[in-house]
XYZ file of C-alpha atoms in Angstrom:
430
model
C -0.176 -0.410 -0.280
C 2.691 2.537 1.136
C 4.542 1.988 -2.517
C 1.070 2.679 -4.307
C 0.147 5.638 -1.945
C 4.077 6.650 -2.876
C 3.818 6.507 -7.245
C 0.267 8.036 -7.230
C 1.841 10.683 -4.691
C 4.056 11.184 -7.480
C 2.362 10.644 -11.225
C 0.365 12.975 -9.448
C 3.336 15.920 -9.195
C 4.179 14.933 -13.053
C 0.802 15.763 -14.462
C 0.427 18.523 -12.366
C 3.611 20.224 -14.403
C 3.301 22.037 -17.450
C 5.014 18.995 -19.896
C 5.902 22.199 -22.975
C 8.597 23.856 -21.453
C 11.676 25.606 -23.991
C 15.080 24.943 -22.867
C 15.544 28.428 -22.034
C 17.571 28.684 -18.567
C 15.657 28.580 -15.764
C 17.989 30.014 -13.121
C 19.476 25.788 -13.020
C 21.088 23.188 -14.389
C 18.090 21.462 -16.930
C 18.802 23.648 -19.953
C 22.524 22.172 -19.557
C 21.567 18.959 -19.214
C 19.576 18.852 -21.280
C 21.473 20.263 -24.708
C 24.164 18.228 -23.442
C 21.776 14.724 -22.944
C 20.800 15.505 -27.036
C 24.198 16.570 -28.026
C 25.867 13.342 -26.942
C 23.099 11.199 -27.377
C 22.502 12.360 -31.158
C 26.298 12.947 -31.803
C 26.941 16.496 -31.499
C 30.326 17.198 -30.370
C 30.858 20.702 -30.546
C 29.242 24.057 -31.951
C 25.944 25.839 -30.964
C 23.291 23.486 -30.663
C 19.676 25.196 -32.216
C 16.595 25.625 -30.036
C 19.035 25.401 -26.769
C 18.638 28.649 -25.682
C 19.881 30.408 -23.104
C 19.634 33.679 -22.021
C 23.264 34.467 -22.424
C 22.997 33.026 -25.857
C 19.541 32.583 -27.503
C 20.205 31.469 -30.680
C 21.625 28.124 -29.109
C 23.477 26.710 -26.253
C 27.412 26.517 -27.440
C 28.127 22.536 -26.945
C 31.905 20.980 -26.302
C 31.878 17.359 -25.535
C 35.115 16.831 -25.218
C 36.163 19.246 -22.262
C 32.759 17.380 -20.782
C 32.979 17.258 -17.037
C 29.877 15.731 -15.763
C 29.408 11.924 -16.033
C 26.876 10.181 -18.699
C 25.066 8.099 -17.492
C 22.442 10.698 -16.522
C 22.613 12.696 -19.920
C 21.670 8.985 -21.720
C 19.003 9.374 -19.154
C 17.480 12.202 -20.446
C 18.665 12.515 -24.340
C 17.708 9.425 -25.462
C 13.777 10.502 -24.433
C 14.675 13.199 -26.635
C 15.986 12.017 -29.212
C 13.279 9.922 -30.163
C 10.293 12.031 -29.523
C 8.777 15.178 -29.337
C 9.621 17.679 -26.676
C 6.603 17.986 -24.684
C 5.908 13.978 -24.801
C 10.100 13.640 -24.134
C 9.753 15.692 -20.584
C 6.805 14.032 -20.233
C 7.969 10.556 -20.575
C 11.378 11.985 -18.278
C 9.174 12.696 -15.645
C 7.269 9.511 -15.600
C 10.888 7.721 -15.366
C 11.879 9.610 -12.755
C 8.340 8.864 -10.724
C 9.079 5.295 -11.421
C 12.636 5.479 -9.951
C 11.336 7.400 -6.771
C 8.416 4.619 -6.110
C 11.777 2.331 -6.361
C 13.602 4.138 -4.333
C 10.485 4.202 -1.459
C 11.131 0.497 -1.413
C 14.736 0.194 -1.797
C 14.646 2.505 1.790
C 12.279 -0.070 3.152
C 14.283 -3.379 2.318
C 17.478 -0.937 3.993
C 15.306 -0.541 6.834
C 14.224 -4.307 7.198
C 17.476 -5.468 6.791
C 18.989 -3.600 9.674
C 16.463 -3.140 11.698
C 15.165 -6.682 11.636
C 11.450 -5.194 12.155
C 8.828 -4.257 9.938
C 7.814 -1.838 11.478
C 11.097 0.329 11.522
C 11.093 0.051 7.581
C 7.501 1.409 7.476
C 8.015 5.003 8.858
C 11.061 4.537 7.304
C 10.267 4.324 3.938
C 6.536 6.202 4.744
C 9.021 9.542 5.374
C 10.306 9.105 1.559
C 6.779 8.140 0.394
C 5.266 11.452 1.371
C 8.332 13.810 1.584
C 6.990 16.834 -0.773
C 11.438 16.854 -1.324
C 10.940 13.681 -3.100
C 7.740 14.140 -4.780
C 8.561 17.171 -6.298
C 11.704 16.007 -7.551
C 10.776 13.932 -9.434
C 9.724 16.663 -11.668
C 12.684 18.158 -11.923
C 15.604 17.636 -14.783
C 18.488 17.074 -12.137
C 20.459 13.863 -11.356
C 19.274 13.011 -7.777
C 16.112 10.461 -8.501
C 18.651 8.624 -10.592
C 21.864 8.684 -8.465
C 19.593 7.847 -5.332
C 17.755 5.170 -6.601
C 21.315 3.656 -7.895
C 22.952 4.409 -4.625
C 20.394 3.012 -2.356
C 19.913 -0.270 -4.770
C 23.820 -0.990 -4.794
C 23.660 -0.792 -0.770
C 20.197 -2.956 -0.403
C 22.715 -5.365 -2.435
C 25.535 -5.474 -0.116
C 26.480 -8.700 0.921
C 29.607 -10.984 0.881
C 28.049 -13.595 -1.558
C 29.447 -13.530 -4.909
C 26.842 -12.899 -6.773
C 25.749 -10.285 -4.998
C 28.715 -8.166 -4.953
C 28.764 -8.116 -8.948
C 26.000 -6.753 -9.009
C 27.264 -4.078 -6.149
C 30.038 -3.751 -8.053
C 28.029 -2.731 -11.190
C 25.251 -0.242 -9.523
C 28.432 1.241 -7.729
C 29.895 2.149 -11.021
C 26.124 2.917 -12.993
C 25.784 5.666 -9.507
C 29.497 7.116 -10.076
C 28.363 7.458 -13.559
C 25.367 9.447 -12.712
C 27.719 11.831 -9.868
C 31.141 11.422 -9.645
C 31.358 12.173 -6.023
C 31.059 8.443 -5.219
C 34.189 7.886 -7.097
C 36.552 6.757 -3.664
C 33.033 5.487 -1.876
C 33.545 1.352 -2.486
C 36.795 1.515 -1.400
C 34.702 1.891 2.006
C 32.994 -0.996 1.243
C 36.104 -3.214 0.163
C 37.490 -2.457 3.704
C 34.034 -3.492 4.819
C 33.496 -6.712 3.366
C 37.462 -7.414 4.379
C 35.901 -6.952 8.389
C 33.227 -8.555 8.316
C 34.243 -12.083 6.134
C 38.295 -11.681 7.079
C 41.402 -11.174 5.184
C 41.768 -14.219 2.697
C 37.581 -15.308 1.849
C 37.195 -11.049 2.549
C 39.989 -10.118 0.517
C 38.750 -11.791 -3.195
C 35.767 -10.223 -2.400
C 36.628 -6.701 -1.882
C 38.815 -7.603 -4.741
C 36.269 -8.360 -6.938
C 34.090 -5.531 -6.708
C 36.322 -2.650 -7.354
C 36.859 -4.875 -10.354
C 33.509 -4.632 -11.352
C 33.186 -1.578 -10.461
C 36.286 -0.389 -11.891
C 35.211 -1.879 -15.462
C 32.095 0.275 -15.050
C 33.502 3.460 -14.349
C 35.873 2.522 -16.642
C 33.820 1.999 -19.753
C 33.438 5.973 -20.109
C 37.139 6.838 -19.698
C 37.860 4.101 -22.679
C 34.669 5.794 -24.529
C 36.451 9.569 -24.264
C 40.191 8.140 -25.245
C 38.537 6.890 -28.002
C 35.969 9.449 -29.822
C 38.220 12.442 -27.990
C 41.184 11.707 -27.309
C 40.354 13.226 -23.086
C 41.403 10.940 -20.074
C 39.106 11.403 -17.580
C 37.838 9.249 -14.863
C 33.984 9.774 -14.460
C 34.152 13.625 -13.745
C 36.383 15.708 -13.204
C 34.452 19.085 -11.099
C 36.319 17.564 -7.993
C 39.170 20.506 -7.917
C 36.317 23.174 -9.183
C 34.587 22.131 -6.123
C 37.560 22.460 -4.194
C 38.522 25.482 -5.519
C 35.091 27.083 -4.480
C 34.774 26.083 -1.347
C 38.147 27.777 -0.753
C 36.252 31.316 -1.745
C 35.466 33.514 1.489
C 31.709 34.580 -0.548
C 31.576 30.948 -1.844
C 29.667 30.156 -5.316
C 28.364 33.216 -7.107
C 27.888 31.715 -10.465
C 30.687 30.534 -13.024
C 31.502 33.988 -14.727
C 32.551 34.996 -10.733
C 34.237 32.190 -10.544
C 36.154 32.881 -13.820
C 37.622 36.212 -12.123
C 38.372 35.264 -9.379
C 40.527 32.090 -10.511
C 42.180 34.605 -13.312
C 42.924 37.069 -10.434
C 44.398 33.557 -8.476
C 46.444 32.284 -10.695
C 46.597 34.743 -13.807
C 45.359 31.726 -16.248
C 41.656 30.418 -17.364
C 43.134 28.085 -19.781
C 40.942 26.118 -22.055
C 42.132 22.806 -21.582
C 40.559 20.411 -19.256
C 43.480 19.182 -17.953
C 45.453 22.239 -17.731
C 41.711 24.279 -15.953
C 41.451 21.695 -13.399
C 45.178 22.268 -12.679
C 44.591 25.982 -12.037
C 41.773 25.433 -10.038
C 43.864 22.919 -7.537
C 47.124 25.490 -7.289
C 43.858 28.596 -6.591
C 42.771 26.037 -3.888
C 46.125 25.467 -2.356
C 46.838 29.448 -2.235
C 43.614 30.356 -0.367
C 43.727 27.563 1.792
C 47.633 28.115 2.510
C 46.706 31.581 3.308
C 44.312 31.482 5.893
C 43.610 27.539 7.040
C 41.954 28.778 10.434
C 39.460 30.904 8.425
C 39.263 28.246 5.404
C 38.351 25.076 8.230
C 35.651 27.455 9.912
C 34.173 28.445 6.543
C 33.951 24.902 5.892
C 32.396 23.905 8.772
C 29.822 27.167 8.497
C 29.308 25.949 5.468
C 27.774 22.459 6.372
C 26.713 23.354 8.785
C 24.335 25.500 6.792
C 23.383 22.738 4.392
C 22.927 20.052 6.415
C 19.913 22.113 8.381
C 18.546 23.534 5.393
C 16.056 21.051 3.446
C 16.659 20.703 -0.037
C 13.208 21.094 -1.982
C 11.632 23.870 -0.085
C 12.446 26.284 -3.240
C 10.415 24.154 -5.390
C 7.416 24.648 -3.795
C 5.489 28.543 -4.185
C 5.327 30.875 -1.240
C 7.285 32.652 1.230
C 10.286 30.978 2.908
C 8.902 29.483 6.991
C 12.548 31.387 7.618
C 11.898 34.453 6.601
C 8.300 34.178 7.882
C 9.646 33.532 10.914
C 12.331 36.131 11.346
C 9.732 39.153 10.488
C 6.933 37.244 13.039
C 9.376 37.702 15.480
C 10.963 41.584 14.552
C 7.132 42.796 14.196
C 6.051 41.512 17.728
C 5.080 37.582 17.534
C 1.422 38.778 16.551
C -0.995 35.420 17.072
C -2.711 36.876 14.081
C 0.648 37.066 11.851
C 0.201 33.234 13.020
C -2.562 32.585 11.387
C -1.562 34.470 8.046
C 1.469 32.245 7.769
C -0.692 28.943 7.690
C -3.171 30.417 5.482
C -0.137 30.933 2.914
C 0.724 29.384 -0.124
C 2.950 26.007 0.036
C 3.200 27.129 4.341
C 2.690 22.997 4.776
C 4.714 21.511 2.538
C 7.333 23.403 3.269
C 6.276 22.480 7.086
C 6.069 18.745 5.703
C 9.784 19.522 4.093
C 10.949 20.912 7.588
C 9.260 18.498 9.839
C 10.517 15.377 7.795
C 14.194 16.832 7.331
C 15.245 17.389 10.792
C 13.347 14.193 12.194
C 15.055 12.561 9.916
C 18.270 13.577 10.803
C 17.943 14.030 14.547
C 16.619 10.044 14.724
C 18.436 9.395 12.447
C 21.979 10.337 14.256
C 20.448 8.339 17.568
C 19.087 5.340 15.107
C 23.316 5.122 14.253
C 24.047 4.539 17.672
C 20.935 2.366 19.053
C 21.689 0.118 16.411
C 25.762 0.304 16.692
C 26.113 -3.733 17.680
C 24.432 -4.383 14.179
C 27.385 -2.959 12.673
C 28.821 -5.846 10.023
C 24.541 -4.669 8.513
C 24.248 -0.814 9.305
C 28.258 0.063 8.590
C 27.885 0.268 5.176
C 24.760 2.707 5.607
C 26.858 4.959 7.937
C 30.348 4.614 5.821
C 28.191 6.585 2.939
C 26.419 8.936 5.386
C 29.729 10.244 7.128
C 31.609 9.641 3.106
C 29.433 12.389 1.810
C 29.796 14.153 4.765
C 33.475 14.896 4.789
C 33.860 14.955 1.508
C 31.611 18.085 0.912
C 33.445 19.240 3.969
C 36.387 19.827 1.790
C 34.089 20.217 -1.280
C 31.407 22.791 -2.030
C 28.307 22.079 0.079
C 24.827 22.925 -0.545
C 21.234 21.000 0.240
C 21.525 19.439 -2.834
C 24.660 17.610 -2.467
C 23.235 16.482 0.703
C 19.809 15.575 0.034
C 21.294 11.689 -1.159
C 21.868 10.412 2.496
C 18.552 11.550 3.417
C 17.254 8.534 2.797
C 19.454 6.559 4.728
C 18.936 8.896 7.162
C 15.232 8.139 7.634
C 16.478 4.387 7.513
C 18.607 4.918 10.729
C 15.301 7.252 12.064
C 12.603 4.652 11.935
C 15.203 2.401 13.969
C 15.025 4.848 16.491
C 11.308 5.981 16.160
C 10.621 1.827 16.122
C 12.789 1.327 19.460
C 11.146 4.715 21.111
C 7.954 3.479 20.437
C 8.588 -0.403 21.600
C 10.102 1.397 25.264
C 6.871 3.738 25.674
C 4.517 1.049 24.527
C 5.862 -1.466 27.543
C 6.503 1.699 29.684
C 2.867 1.751 29.956
C 2.072 -1.916 30.415
């Protein structure tokens, strides 16, 4: 029943959207994804792509696949419908596929929670939180990689096991997830270490090497393709150096033009060649960090905390931000009539639900990690994924969207904590 509810909510969101959207800039990444997905599938390597307009180039977006820094899987995922169907039908099909992927993610959360908790009620709580969350529902209507990435990551963790066939499947799924978002590139090392810890040196080493070998073959397919087509060596993606540099800037991310200007100011160059550009980013980051190490660390901690405390998805819902309304209410006398205006404002209840589920997931999830510590053989891969993501974005650029994929894992642990709390309350009443 819960999976049917999740599917219906996502389909309602999809059919509530307009699908005859243009490819003009909406302030996000969607136009870039759509244009480059279409170019990659149709073989448009370089030039101005007609029909894909952005504000700076109304006659068409400039494409250069040779310098592509993004992994290819999501581009293929959205490029194939565009190559086969008219624009409106392609967008509709893409959103329907993401609705299906989002529903499967709810099932995977239920499966993970049942496996690590050994309890159906904990699994139900975790899955329900993802099923009804407006953030996850609205996400399937967006042309961004989150829905596909979350599904592949959850599927890989759900299949993680010491059995040989499961290890192979996990390697494939991790490889596909990395080809969706390169941020996962080093995480398989953590799962390999987990296999060594669980299965011992001899058997665990064989399983760990199998996992890494399968993973490398999947990720390496894009490396081989890039070498054959563009004579360019790349492993999944090349955005890490840029994110490291942006994370070192005092003002953070202020758009590509401002970042380029800062890079020229710091290094004296803005190379066109991708590898040289990445080297310049690293040089600029080193200079910024060395100039003020303590200030850099403080900024990184503050940005990561801000990203964790601001739920992803609220910006997609119409209406004034809850934080802004709360600040105005506090400054203007805290009147009850103002509270009534709040709760009747557009988008208040979906935003409130996002906040509640987000903070319950974080707080109860942290408690669930501690409460399930004795089952570390099952819980360690999930907790390691949360720690890996947070640690990576402590060094790299952090925002709510980049931390969003670990929220389903937090809800898994939150389900454990809430279920155990309910059992203790029930026992005390008895």
